[in-house]
Amino acid sequence: MNTIRTLLIAAAAGIVTPAIAAPSTGPATQPAGMQPAGNPAVSPTLRHRARAAIARGLDYLKSVQNSDGAWQSFGVPDPAITSIAAQAFAQDPDYGPAHPVVRKALAFVLSHRQKDGGIYRPGLNLENYYTSVALMFLSSQDQGDAAVARAIRDAQKHLKDMQWTESRGRPESGDAITPEDPWYGGAGYGSHKRPDLSNTQMMLEALHQSGLPATDPAFQKAMTFISRCQMTSHTNDQPFVQTARDGGFIYTCANGGESKAGTVEVDGQPVLRSYGSMTYAAFKSMIYAGLSRDDERVRAAREWIGNHYTLEQNPNMPEPHHLQGLYYYYDVFAKALAAGGEDVIVDAAGRRHNWRQDLIEELLGRQRQDGTWMNPADRWYEGNPHYITGLTIMALQEALK
């Protein structure tokens, strides 16, 4: 418990061990996890195939962009889907932020700026999610544009204002959120939604992409919430952890804990089950917040990643739900491993995997004839080809860096 108190108090106070500048090469006998391997390159042939797949995906997205610059969600022009699709164009060397496709999308997204600084469709109570993806897109634009710079600053402030910290009270009671509260440091979908790891990592990704440093209190306070989503009793003080010790992450620690993967039996007791998309999301968030490779939480997550390495499914999601959230998983997989600075993962059997090449091969095999990607296990909007094609292109772009 002393370890737990020290970690949580340090995170709440903004005291976190800084990340090391570069990973050190360890012995060949390291346990399952990630090992540095001299940045193995993606082969020229595979790189060429990936670039061709990205071009086909962008051709599709360009063909379905509305005249107002938007892409759609359920037939409605949507600033979140538009931000995701447009960022894929902005990051592509054949288009870039000045391309008319991107400029039209930018005008549409900026038209959804609200008085509170957020960028969203009113009435959906999805302000955190919408503002986060919009801020990521804005971060790919010309920072010398005064309107863009102002929108970035306002969106950053809005996201930080919505984080559950001392400045906010619980929606049902008004009671102050303190570091002892399981909600502390997290973010939810909207202003009245309990926090979850998915929205918290989206907030941190947006703040990171828009240049906010790891020392900012938003990152450090988020570490308190994220640590409480990790299924290890060594560093988590929440009752639902019990005897859990696998190091993976669940959806939320709020309100007694919840996992979209259900439960698993540990020592004869049902324990919330960790799964891939949340574990990779938490891992990259810890890196963004400046935690070192030697931090116990980072080590546990790295080992989980090695023990559950796969690109065929969202790892550790039970049947028949193993394909749910698959493309969200690909997105956080690429960003997390790139942030970790290591290009080879060693799995539980000791096999070494060049994750960049593995991811590219997997995504090339899943592209449809019309250039799109889409998840047949349609949950969490993954049946929308506008959204999933944009998200997949950005995962490929990350793998090609």
mmCIF file of C-alpha atoms in Angstrom:
data_model
loop_
_atom_site.group_PDB
_atom_site.id
_atom_site.type_symbol
_atom_site.label_atom_id
_atom_site.label_comp_id
_atom_site.label_asym_id
_atom_site.label_seq_id
_atom_site.Cartn_x
_atom_site.Cartn_y
_atom_site.Cartn_z
ATOM 1 C CA MET A 1 0.000 0.000 0.000
ATOM 2 C CA ASN A 2 2.961 2.333 0.595
ATOM 3 C CA THR A 3 3.931 1.925 -3.061
ATOM 4 C CA ILE A 4 0.390 2.747 -4.121
ATOM 5 C CA ARG A 5 0.162 5.850 -1.927
ATOM 6 C CA THR A 6 3.537 7.107 -3.126
ATOM 7 C CA LEU A 7 2.607 6.691 -6.794
ATOM 8 C CA LEU A 8 -0.815 8.288 -6.499
ATOM 9 C CA ILE A 9 0.353 11.214 -4.374
ATOM 10 C CA ALA A 10 3.268 11.831 -6.741
ATOM 11 C CA ALA A 11 0.975 11.804 -9.776
ATOM 12 C CA ALA A 12 -1.528 14.163 -8.175
ATOM 13 C CA ALA A 13 1.259 16.530 -7.187
ATOM 14 C CA GLY A 14 2.868 16.428 -10.610
ATOM 15 C CA ILE A 15 6.001 14.572 -9.456
ATOM 16 C CA VAL A 16 6.827 11.890 -12.033
ATOM 17 C CA THR A 17 10.179 10.440 -12.990
ATOM 18 C CA PRO A 18 11.151 11.943 -16.357
ATOM 19 C CA ALA A 19 11.382 9.649 -19.344
ATOM 20 C CA ILE A 20 14.853 8.588 -20.401
ATOM 21 C CA ALA A 21 16.142 10.084 -23.632
ATOM 22 C CA ALA A 22 16.508 6.755 -25.440
ATOM 23 C CA PRO A 23 15.969 3.074 -24.647
ATOM 24 C CA SER A 24 18.992 1.029 -23.687
ATOM 25 C CA THR A 25 19.737 -2.324 -25.254
ATOM 26 C CA GLY A 26 19.171 -5.186 -22.852
ATOM 27 C CA PRO A 27 20.368 -8.782 -22.874
ATOM 28 C CA ALA A 28 18.786 -11.376 -25.148
ATOM 29 C CA THR A 29 17.288 -13.071 -22.094
ATOM 30 C CA GLN A 30 14.899 -10.226 -21.272
ATOM 31 C CA PRO A 31 11.336 -11.398 -20.495
ATOM 32 C CA ALA A 32 8.477 -11.012 -22.908
ATOM 33 C CA GLY A 33 7.980 -7.365 -23.740
ATOM 34 C CA MET A 34 9.568 -4.761 -25.951
ATOM 35 C CA GLN A 35 13.246 -4.783 -26.801
ATOM 36 C CA PRO A 36 15.192 -2.200 -28.776
ATOM 37 C CA ALA A 37 16.675 -3.579 -31.971
ATOM 38 C CA GLY A 38 18.349 -0.767 -33.883
ATOM 39 C CA ASN A 39 15.203 0.537 -35.606
ATOM 40 C CA PRO A 40 14.694 -2.145 -38.270
ATOM 41 C CA ALA A 41 13.383 -0.464 -41.412
ATOM 42 C CA VAL A 42 10.223 -1.278 -43.297
ATOM 43 C CA SER A 43 11.334 -2.944 -46.522
ATOM 44 C CA PRO A 44 11.179 -0.800 -49.667
ATOM 45 C CA THR A 45 8.709 -3.197 -51.274
ATOM 46 C CA LEU A 46 6.369 -3.124 -48.289
ATOM 47 C CA ARG A 47 6.710 0.648 -48.001
ATOM 48 C CA HIS A 48 5.691 0.998 -51.648
ATOM 49 C CA ARG A 49 2.660 -1.249 -51.111
ATOM 50 C CA ALA A 50 1.662 0.733 -48.023
ATOM 51 C CA ARG A 51 1.902 4.032 -49.865
ATOM 52 C CA ALA A 52 -0.290 2.617 -52.649
ATOM 53 C CA ALA A 53 -2.872 1.443 -50.094
ATOM 54 C CA ILE A 54 -2.911 4.876 -48.454
ATOM 55 C CA ALA A 55 -3.409 6.515 -51.862
ATOM 56 C CA ARG A 56 -6.410 4.259 -52.596
ATOM 57 C CA GLY A 57 -7.897 5.085 -49.193
ATOM 58 C CA LEU A 58 -7.435 8.808 -49.705
ATOM 59 C CA ASP A 59 -8.947 8.577 -53.179
ATOM 60 C CA TYR A 60 -12.057 7.057 -51.611
ATOM 61 C CA LEU A 61 -12.264 9.679 -48.872
ATOM 62 C CA LYS A 62 -11.831 12.485 -51.394
ATOM 63 C CA SER A 63 -14.694 11.051 -53.470
ATOM 64 C CA VAL A 64 -17.140 11.123 -50.529
ATOM 65 C CA GLN A 65 -16.233 14.497 -49.002
ATOM 66 C CA ASN A 66 -19.234 16.832 -48.878
ATOM 67 C CA SER A 67 -19.163 20.134 -50.732
ATOM 68 C CA ASP A 68 -19.000 21.889 -47.323
ATOM 69 C CA GLY A 69 -15.784 19.996 -46.515
ATOM 70 C CA ALA A 70 -17.347 17.468 -44.145
ATOM 71 C CA TRP A 71 -17.446 13.714 -43.866
ATOM 72 C CA GLN A 72 -20.472 12.016 -42.381
ATOM 73 C CA SER A 73 -21.605 10.039 -39.354
ATOM 74 C CA PHE A 74 -24.927 8.267 -39.898
ATOM 75 C CA GLY A 75 -25.683 10.602 -42.798
ATOM 76 C CA VAL A 76 -24.965 13.768 -40.792
ATOM 77 C CA PRO A 77 -21.946 16.018 -41.555
ATOM 78 C CA ASP A 78 -19.794 15.514 -38.497
ATOM 79 C CA PRO A 79 -16.798 17.509 -37.160
ATOM 80 C CA ALA A 80 -15.252 14.501 -35.407
ATOM 81 C CA ILE A 81 -15.294 12.193 -38.443
ATOM 82 C CA THR A 82 -14.186 15.152 -40.563
ATOM 83 C CA SER A 83 -11.231 15.824 -38.262
ATOM 84 C CA ILE A 84 -10.060 12.212 -38.474
ATOM 85 C CA ALA A 85 -10.371 11.955 -42.257
ATOM 86 C CA ALA A 86 -8.838 15.386 -42.844
ATOM 87 C CA GLN A 87 -5.841 14.727 -40.606
ATOM 88 C CA ALA A 88 -5.004 11.698 -42.755
ATOM 89 C CA PHE A 89 -4.809 14.049 -45.773
ATOM 90 C CA ALA A 90 -2.878 16.725 -43.870
ATOM 91 C CA GLN A 91 -0.201 14.196 -42.873
ATOM 92 C CA ASP A 92 0.186 12.759 -46.369
ATOM 93 C CA PRO A 93 3.118 14.090 -48.442
ATOM 94 C CA ASP A 94 0.994 14.129 -51.618
ATOM 95 C CA TYR A 95 -1.586 16.418 -49.985
ATOM 96 C CA GLY A 96 -0.485 18.297 -46.861
ATOM 97 C CA PRO A 97 -2.270 20.947 -44.770
ATOM 98 C CA ALA A 98 -2.555 23.479 -47.634
ATOM 99 C CA HIS A 99 -4.448 21.144 -49.979
ATOM 100 C CA PRO A 100 -8.016 22.243 -50.848
ATOM 101 C CA VAL A 101 -9.432 19.003 -49.395
ATOM 102 C CA VAL A 102 -7.874 19.880 -46.035
ATOM 103 C CA ARG A 103 -8.714 23.585 -46.157
ATOM 104 C CA LYS A 104 -12.386 22.874 -46.823
ATOM 105 C CA ALA A 105 -12.426 20.433 -43.909
ATOM 106 C CA LEU A 106 -10.713 22.974 -41.672
ATOM 107 C CA ALA A 107 -13.389 25.585 -42.383
ATOM 108 C CA PHE A 108 -16.100 23.057 -41.516
ATOM 109 C CA VAL A 109 -14.424 21.997 -38.265
ATOM 110 C CA LEU A 110 -13.826 25.603 -37.168
ATOM 111 C CA SER A 111 -17.489 26.374 -37.821
ATOM 112 C CA HIS A 112 -18.274 24.070 -34.862
ATOM 113 C CA ARG A 113 -16.268 26.059 -32.320
ATOM 114 C CA GLN A 114 -18.382 26.774 -29.248
ATOM 115 C CA LYS A 115 -18.272 29.631 -26.747
ATOM 116 C CA ASP A 116 -16.660 27.367 -24.137
ATOM 117 C CA GLY A 117 -13.695 26.705 -26.472
ATOM 118 C CA GLY A 118 -14.787 23.205 -27.390
ATOM 119 C CA ILE A 119 -15.403 21.964 -30.927
ATOM 120 C CA TYR A 120 -18.436 19.707 -31.099
ATOM 121 C CA ARG A 121 -22.042 19.203 -32.113
ATOM 122 C CA PRO A 122 -24.226 20.577 -29.278
ATOM 123 C CA GLY A 123 -26.695 18.259 -27.625
ATOM 124 C CA LEU A 124 -24.732 15.013 -27.980
ATOM 125 C CA ASN A 125 -22.821 15.392 -24.688
ATOM 126 C CA LEU A 126 -19.656 14.169 -26.419
ATOM 127 C CA GLU A 127 -17.633 17.330 -25.931
ATOM 128 C CA ASN A 128 -14.416 15.641 -24.796
ATOM 129 C CA TYR A 129 -14.286 13.169 -27.664
ATOM 130 C CA TYR A 130 -15.198 15.712 -30.349
ATOM 131 C CA THR A 131 -12.851 18.399 -29.060
ATOM 132 C CA SER A 132 -9.994 15.912 -28.715
ATOM 133 C CA VAL A 133 -10.090 14.679 -32.306
ATOM 134 C CA ALA A 134 -10.630 18.223 -33.574
ATOM 135 C CA LEU A 135 -7.590 19.414 -31.632
ATOM 136 C CA MET A 136 -5.486 16.611 -33.125
ATOM 137 C CA PHE A 137 -6.498 17.761 -36.609
ATOM 138 C CA LEU A 138 -5.844 21.419 -35.791
ATOM 139 C CA SER A 139 -2.367 20.433 -34.581
ATOM 140 C CA SER A 140 -1.542 19.277 -38.116
ATOM 141 C CA GLN A 141 -2.317 22.738 -39.522
ATOM 142 C CA ASP A 142 -0.275 25.911 -40.022
ATOM 143 C CA GLN A 143 0.397 27.208 -36.515
ATOM 144 C CA GLY A 144 0.993 30.668 -37.989
ATOM 145 C CA ASP A 145 -2.689 30.914 -38.863
ATOM 146 C CA ALA A 146 -4.136 33.121 -36.114
ATOM 147 C CA ALA A 147 -7.553 31.442 -36.217
ATOM 148 C CA VAL A 148 -6.000 27.994 -35.912
ATOM 149 C CA ALA A 149 -3.674 29.049 -33.084
ATOM 150 C CA ARG A 150 -6.568 30.582 -31.165
ATOM 151 C CA ALA A 151 -8.739 27.511 -31.692
ATOM 152 C CA ILE A 152 -5.911 25.285 -30.420
ATOM 153 C CA ARG A 153 -5.474 27.322 -27.247
ATOM 154 C CA ASP A 154 -9.213 27.393 -26.591
ATOM 155 C CA ALA A 155 -9.599 23.660 -27.218
ATOM 156 C CA GLN A 156 -6.701 22.838 -24.886
ATOM 157 C CA LYS A 157 -8.296 24.917 -22.144
ATOM 158 C CA HIS A 158 -11.698 23.324 -22.697
ATOM 159 C CA LEU A 159 -10.280 19.811 -22.395
ATOM 160 C CA LYS A 160 -8.412 20.702 -19.215
ATOM 161 C CA ASP A 161 -11.522 22.380 -17.783
ATOM 162 C CA MET A 162 -13.502 19.174 -18.351
ATOM 163 C CA GLN A 163 -10.972 16.921 -16.600
ATOM 164 C CA TRP A 164 -12.266 15.666 -13.252
ATOM 165 C CA THR A 165 -10.009 17.446 -10.735
ATOM 166 C CA GLU A 166 -10.241 19.688 -7.659
ATOM 167 C CA SER A 167 -11.886 22.443 -9.692
ATOM 168 C CA ARG A 168 -14.973 20.337 -10.394
ATOM 169 C CA GLY A 169 -17.673 18.704 -8.317
ATOM 170 C CA ARG A 170 -19.516 15.460 -8.929
ATOM 171 C CA PRO A 171 -22.539 16.124 -11.155
ATOM 172 C CA GLU A 172 -25.041 14.415 -8.873
ATOM 173 C CA SER A 173 -23.893 15.909 -5.564
ATOM 174 C CA GLY A 174 -21.509 18.781 -6.204
ATOM 175 C CA ASP A 175 -18.973 17.155 -3.857
ATOM 176 C CA ALA A 176 -15.404 18.138 -4.664
ATOM 177 C CA ILE A 177 -13.241 15.718 -6.630
ATOM 178 C CA THR A 178 -10.147 14.978 -4.550
ATOM 179 C CA PRO A 179 -7.141 12.722 -5.296
ATOM 180 C CA GLU A 180 -8.807 10.005 -3.200
ATOM 181 C CA ASP A 181 -11.817 9.925 -5.539
ATOM 182 C CA PRO A 182 -11.659 7.225 -8.282
ATOM 183 C CA TRP A 183 -12.833 9.874 -10.778
ATOM 184 C CA TYR A 184 -9.823 12.083 -10.077
ATOM 185 C CA GLY A 185 -7.726 12.951 -13.161
ATOM 186 C CA GLY A 186 -9.976 11.227 -15.653
ATOM 187 C CA ALA A 187 -12.110 12.517 -18.519
ATOM 188 C CA GLY A 188 -15.471 11.296 -19.783
ATOM 189 C CA TYR A 189 -17.470 11.843 -22.951
ATOM 190 C CA GLY A 190 -19.136 15.023 -21.747
ATOM 191 C CA SER A 191 -19.526 17.367 -18.837
ATOM 192 C CA HIS A 192 -21.828 15.026 -16.915
ATOM 193 C CA LYS A 193 -20.288 11.671 -17.803
ATOM 194 C CA ARG A 194 -18.154 9.591 -15.471
ATOM 195 C CA PRO A 195 -14.526 9.306 -16.617
ATOM 196 C CA ASP A 196 -13.103 6.410 -18.600
ATOM 197 C CA LEU A 197 -9.672 5.477 -19.907
ATOM 198 C CA SER A 198 -10.671 5.833 -23.560
ATOM 199 C CA ASN A 199 -11.715 9.467 -23.238
ATOM 200 C CA THR A 200 -8.797 10.188 -20.924
ATOM 201 C CA GLN A 201 -6.276 8.885 -23.449
ATOM 202 C CA MET A 202 -8.013 10.815 -26.244
ATOM 203 C CA MET A 203 -7.662 14.003 -24.200
ATOM 204 C CA LEU A 204 -3.981 13.309 -23.532
ATOM 205 C CA GLU A 205 -3.297 12.406 -27.173
ATOM 206 C CA ALA A 206 -4.799 15.721 -28.267
ATOM 207 C CA LEU A 207 -2.866 17.709 -25.666
ATOM 208 C CA HIS A 208 0.338 15.877 -26.624
ATOM 209 C CA GLN A 209 -0.107 16.416 -30.372
ATOM 210 C CA SER A 210 -0.873 20.097 -29.781
ATOM 211 C CA GLY A 211 2.417 20.596 -27.928
ATOM 212 C CA LEU A 212 1.455 20.574 -24.250
ATOM 213 C CA PRO A 213 4.484 19.345 -22.241
ATOM 214 C CA ALA A 214 4.483 16.254 -20.032
ATOM 215 C CA THR A 215 4.977 18.507 -17.015
ATOM 216 C CA ASP A 216 1.540 20.058 -17.439
ATOM 217 C CA PRO A 217 -0.740 19.172 -14.498
ATOM 218 C CA ALA A 218 -3.301 17.651 -16.885
ATOM 219 C CA PHE A 219 -0.909 14.793 -17.681
ATOM 220 C CA GLN A 220 0.184 14.283 -14.113
ATOM 221 C CA LYS A 221 -3.341 14.262 -12.674
ATOM 222 C CA ALA A 222 -4.440 11.872 -15.399
ATOM 223 C CA MET A 223 -1.797 9.429 -14.186
ATOM 224 C CA THR A 224 -3.728 9.013 -10.938
ATOM 225 C CA PHE A 225 -6.817 7.903 -12.859
ATOM 226 C CA ILE A 226 -4.887 5.776 -15.349
ATOM 227 C CA SER A 227 -2.949 3.995 -12.594
ATOM 228 C CA ARG A 228 -6.246 2.981 -11.024
ATOM 229 C CA CYS A 229 -7.300 1.335 -14.308
ATOM 230 C CA GLN A 230 -4.303 -1.016 -14.266
ATOM 231 C CA MET A 231 -5.018 -4.556 -13.128
ATOM 232 C CA THR A 232 -2.193 -4.976 -10.682
ATOM 233 C CA SER A 233 -2.606 -4.795 -6.935
ATOM 234 C CA HIS A 234 0.999 -3.623 -6.534
ATOM 235 C CA THR A 235 0.240 -0.069 -7.704
ATOM 236 C CA ASN A 236 -3.569 0.187 -7.674
ATOM 237 C CA ASP A 237 -5.485 0.988 -4.484
ATOM 238 C CA GLN A 238 -8.978 0.212 -5.802
ATOM 239 C CA PRO A 239 -10.977 -2.629 -4.194
ATOM 240 C CA PHE A 240 -11.926 -4.238 -7.535
ATOM 241 C CA VAL A 241 -8.287 -5.087 -8.253
ATOM 242 C CA GLN A 242 -8.200 -7.688 -5.494
ATOM 243 C CA THR A 243 -5.482 -10.209 -6.449
ATOM 244 C CA ALA A 244 -5.080 -9.045 -10.058
ATOM 245 C CA ARG A 245 -1.498 -8.866 -11.235
ATOM 246 C CA ASP A 246 -1.420 -9.091 -15.045
ATOM 247 C CA GLY A 247 -0.493 -5.406 -15.651
ATOM 248 C CA GLY A 248 -3.103 -4.779 -18.345
ATOM 249 C CA PHE A 249 -5.771 -2.077 -18.267
ATOM 250 C CA ILE A 250 -9.564 -1.885 -18.137
ATOM 251 C CA TYR A 251 -12.063 0.690 -19.389
ATOM 252 C CA THR A 252 -12.611 2.618 -16.153
ATOM 253 C CA CYS A 253 -11.902 2.526 -12.446
ATOM 254 C CA ALA A 254 -14.905 4.786 -11.755
ATOM 255 C CA ASN A 255 -17.985 3.543 -9.910
ATOM 256 C CA GLY A 256 -16.433 0.243 -8.877
ATOM 257 C CA GLY A 257 -14.645 -0.458 -12.161
ATOM 258 C CA GLU A 258 -15.785 -1.663 -15.583
ATOM 259 C CA SER A 259 -14.179 -3.648 -18.388
ATOM 260 C CA LYS A 260 -15.574 -3.988 -21.900
ATOM 261 C CA ALA A 261 -13.923 -7.428 -21.860
ATOM 262 C CA GLY A 262 -15.942 -8.683 -18.896
ATOM 263 C CA THR A 263 -14.275 -10.718 -16.159
ATOM 264 C CA VAL A 264 -11.807 -13.551 -15.798
ATOM 265 C CA GLU A 265 -11.372 -15.925 -12.872
ATOM 266 C CA VAL A 266 -8.295 -15.374 -10.693
ATOM 267 C CA ASP A 267 -7.749 -17.600 -7.638
ATOM 268 C CA GLY A 268 -11.377 -18.653 -7.844
ATOM 269 C CA GLN A 269 -12.717 -15.077 -7.920
ATOM 270 C CA PRO A 270 -14.086 -13.045 -10.872
ATOM 271 C CA VAL A 271 -11.734 -10.160 -11.683
ATOM 272 C CA LEU A 272 -12.203 -7.474 -14.320
ATOM 273 C CA ARG A 273 -10.453 -8.529 -17.512
ATOM 274 C CA SER A 274 -7.786 -6.294 -19.091
ATOM 275 C CA TYR A 275 -7.613 -5.992 -22.864
ATOM 276 C CA GLY A 276 -5.481 -4.684 -25.688
ATOM 277 C CA SER A 277 -6.924 -1.376 -26.798
ATOM 278 C CA MET A 278 -7.005 0.007 -23.262
ATOM 279 C CA THR A 279 -3.561 -1.351 -22.378
ATOM 280 C CA TYR A 280 -1.861 0.236 -25.396
ATOM 281 C CA ALA A 281 -3.819 3.452 -24.811
ATOM 282 C CA ALA A 282 -2.592 3.579 -21.222
ATOM 283 C CA PHE A 283 0.977 2.692 -22.187
ATOM 284 C CA LYS A 284 1.294 5.600 -24.615
ATOM 285 C CA SER A 285 -0.352 7.927 -22.092
ATOM 286 C CA MET A 286 2.272 6.984 -19.505
ATOM 287 C CA ILE A 287 5.024 7.711 -22.024
ATOM 288 C CA TYR A 288 3.447 11.078 -22.870
ATOM 289 C CA ALA A 289 3.317 11.902 -19.153
ATOM 290 C CA GLY A 290 7.040 11.307 -18.803
ATOM 291 C CA LEU A 291 7.112 8.023 -16.887
ATOM 292 C CA SER A 292 10.375 6.143 -17.310
ATOM 293 C CA ARG A 293 10.892 2.591 -18.566
ATOM 294 C CA ASP A 294 11.785 1.626 -15.010
ATOM 295 C CA ASP A 295 8.473 2.738 -13.539
ATOM 296 C CA GLU A 296 6.677 -0.328 -12.164
ATOM 297 C CA ARG A 297 3.471 0.537 -14.040
ATOM 298 C CA VAL A 298 5.309 0.880 -17.353
ATOM 299 C CA ARG A 299 7.207 -2.379 -16.848
ATOM 300 C CA ALA A 300 3.985 -4.249 -16.119
ATOM 301 C CA ALA A 301 2.279 -2.814 -19.218
ATOM 302 C CA ARG A 302 5.281 -3.643 -21.414
ATOM 303 C CA GLU A 303 5.234 -7.242 -20.219
ATOM 304 C CA TRP A 304 1.484 -7.494 -20.877
ATOM 305 C CA ILE A 305 2.051 -6.223 -24.424
ATOM 306 C CA GLY A 306 4.636 -8.927 -25.074
ATOM 307 C CA ASN A 307 2.511 -11.663 -23.547
ATOM 308 C CA HIS A 308 -0.548 -10.730 -25.636
ATOM 309 C CA TYR A 309 1.037 -9.733 -28.946
ATOM 310 C CA THR A 310 -1.361 -10.156 -31.869
ATOM 311 C CA LEU A 311 -2.821 -8.154 -34.734
ATOM 312 C CA GLU A 312 -5.570 -10.628 -35.595
ATOM 313 C CA GLN A 313 -7.874 -9.361 -32.857
ATOM 314 C CA ASN A 314 -8.223 -6.875 -30.008
ATOM 315 C CA PRO A 315 -6.107 -8.922 -27.591
ATOM 316 C CA ASN A 316 -7.683 -10.558 -24.563
ATOM 317 C CA MET A 317 -11.196 -9.595 -25.644
ATOM 318 C CA PRO A 318 -13.252 -12.759 -25.190
ATOM 319 C CA GLU A 319 -15.059 -14.653 -27.918
ATOM 320 C CA PRO A 320 -17.318 -13.678 -29.636
ATOM 321 C CA HIS A 321 -16.245 -10.050 -29.071
ATOM 322 C CA HIS A 322 -12.583 -10.341 -30.060
ATOM 323 C CA LEU A 323 -12.958 -8.159 -33.178
ATOM 324 C CA GLN A 324 -14.782 -5.318 -31.437
ATOM 325 C CA GLY A 325 -12.754 -2.125 -31.317
ATOM 326 C CA LEU A 326 -10.170 -3.673 -33.662
ATOM 327 C CA TYR A 327 -9.338 -0.507 -35.627
ATOM 328 C CA TYR A 328 -9.247 1.623 -32.492
ATOM 329 C CA TYR A 329 -6.737 -0.981 -31.294
ATOM 330 C CA TYR A 330 -4.634 -0.626 -34.456
ATOM 331 C CA ASP A 331 -4.533 3.144 -33.944
ATOM 332 C CA VAL A 332 -3.357 3.015 -30.306
ATOM 333 C CA PHE A 333 -1.048 0.061 -31.095
ATOM 334 C CA ALA A 334 0.866 2.160 -33.637
ATOM 335 C CA LYS A 335 0.970 5.327 -31.544
ATOM 336 C CA ALA A 336 1.946 3.518 -28.353
ATOM 337 C CA LEU A 337 4.816 1.533 -29.825
ATOM 338 C CA ALA A 338 6.101 4.556 -31.721
ATOM 339 C CA ALA A 339 5.979 6.580 -28.495
ATOM 340 C CA GLY A 340 7.816 3.818 -26.676
ATOM 341 C CA GLY A 341 10.691 4.149 -29.132
ATOM 342 C CA GLU A 342 11.146 0.432 -29.626
ATOM 343 C CA ASP A 343 10.611 -1.352 -32.913
ATOM 344 C CA VAL A 344 10.723 -4.987 -31.867
ATOM 345 C CA ILE A 345 8.323 -6.780 -29.533
ATOM 346 C CA VAL A 346 9.256 -10.123 -28.029
ATOM 347 C CA ASP A 347 6.203 -12.293 -27.458
ATOM 348 C CA ALA A 348 5.534 -14.847 -24.732
ATOM 349 C CA ALA A 349 7.231 -17.585 -26.793
ATOM 350 C CA GLY A 350 10.376 -15.506 -27.265
ATOM 351 C CA ARG A 351 9.659 -14.660 -30.908
ATOM 352 C CA ARG A 352 10.769 -11.237 -32.119
ATOM 353 C CA HIS A 353 8.287 -9.098 -34.084
ATOM 354 C CA ASN A 354 8.973 -6.011 -36.180
ATOM 355 C CA TRP A 355 5.644 -4.419 -35.274
ATOM 356 C CA ARG A 356 5.765 -1.869 -38.088
ATOM 357 C CA GLN A 357 5.979 -4.499 -40.803
ATOM 358 C CA ASP A 358 3.460 -6.734 -39.021
ATOM 359 C CA LEU A 359 0.937 -3.896 -38.765
ATOM 360 C CA ILE A 360 1.362 -2.848 -42.390
ATOM 361 C CA GLU A 361 0.913 -6.411 -43.647
ATOM 362 C CA GLU A 362 -2.189 -6.876 -41.505
ATOM 363 C CA LEU A 363 -3.806 -3.638 -42.671
ATOM 364 C CA LEU A 364 -2.989 -4.271 -46.329
ATOM 365 C CA GLY A 365 -4.766 -7.612 -46.034
ATOM 366 C CA ARG A 366 -7.862 -5.946 -44.579
ATOM 367 C CA GLN A 367 -8.282 -3.201 -47.206
ATOM 368 C CA ARG A 368 -11.407 -3.598 -49.336
ATOM 369 C CA GLN A 369 -11.544 -3.329 -53.114
ATOM 370 C CA ASP A 370 -12.919 0.219 -53.036
ATOM 371 C CA GLY A 371 -9.924 1.374 -50.968
ATOM 372 C CA THR A 372 -11.778 1.494 -47.644
ATOM 373 C CA TRP A 373 -11.380 -0.250 -44.347
ATOM 374 C CA MET A 374 -14.354 -1.186 -42.168
ATOM 375 C CA ASN A 375 -14.929 -3.520 -39.244
ATOM 376 C CA PRO A 376 -17.657 -6.157 -39.820
ATOM 377 C CA ALA A 377 -17.913 -6.400 -36.037
ATOM 378 C CA ASP A 378 -19.675 -3.037 -36.010
ATOM 379 C CA ARG A 379 -19.419 -1.593 -32.526
ATOM 380 C CA TRP A 380 -18.196 1.838 -31.465
ATOM 381 C CA TYR A 381 -18.845 3.271 -34.969
ATOM 382 C CA GLU A 382 -16.386 0.881 -36.660
ATOM 383 C CA GLY A 383 -18.911 0.169 -39.419
ATOM 384 C CA ASN A 384 -18.426 3.737 -40.720
ATOM 385 C CA PRO A 385 -15.904 3.583 -43.613
ATOM 386 C CA HIS A 386 -15.264 7.353 -43.466
ATOM 387 C CA TYR A 387 -14.102 7.062 -39.852
ATOM 388 C CA ILE A 388 -12.274 3.743 -40.108
ATOM 389 C CA THR A 389 -10.511 4.536 -43.382
ATOM 390 C CA GLY A 390 -9.159 7.785 -41.951
ATOM 391 C CA LEU A 391 -8.094 6.066 -38.727
ATOM 392 C CA THR A 392 -6.372 3.216 -40.593
ATOM 393 C CA ILE A 393 -4.472 5.555 -42.897
ATOM 394 C CA MET A 394 -3.081 7.355 -39.855
ATOM 395 C CA ALA A 395 -2.007 4.015 -38.339
ATOM 396 C CA LEU A 396 -0.160 3.217 -41.564
ATOM 397 C CA GLN A 397 1.409 6.680 -41.572
ATOM 398 C CA GLU A 398 2.666 6.059 -38.032
ATOM 399 C CA ALA A 399 4.132 2.700 -39.028
ATOM 400 C CA LEU A 400 5.961 4.253 -41.982
ATOM 401 C CA LYS A 401 7.701 6.962 -39.921
#
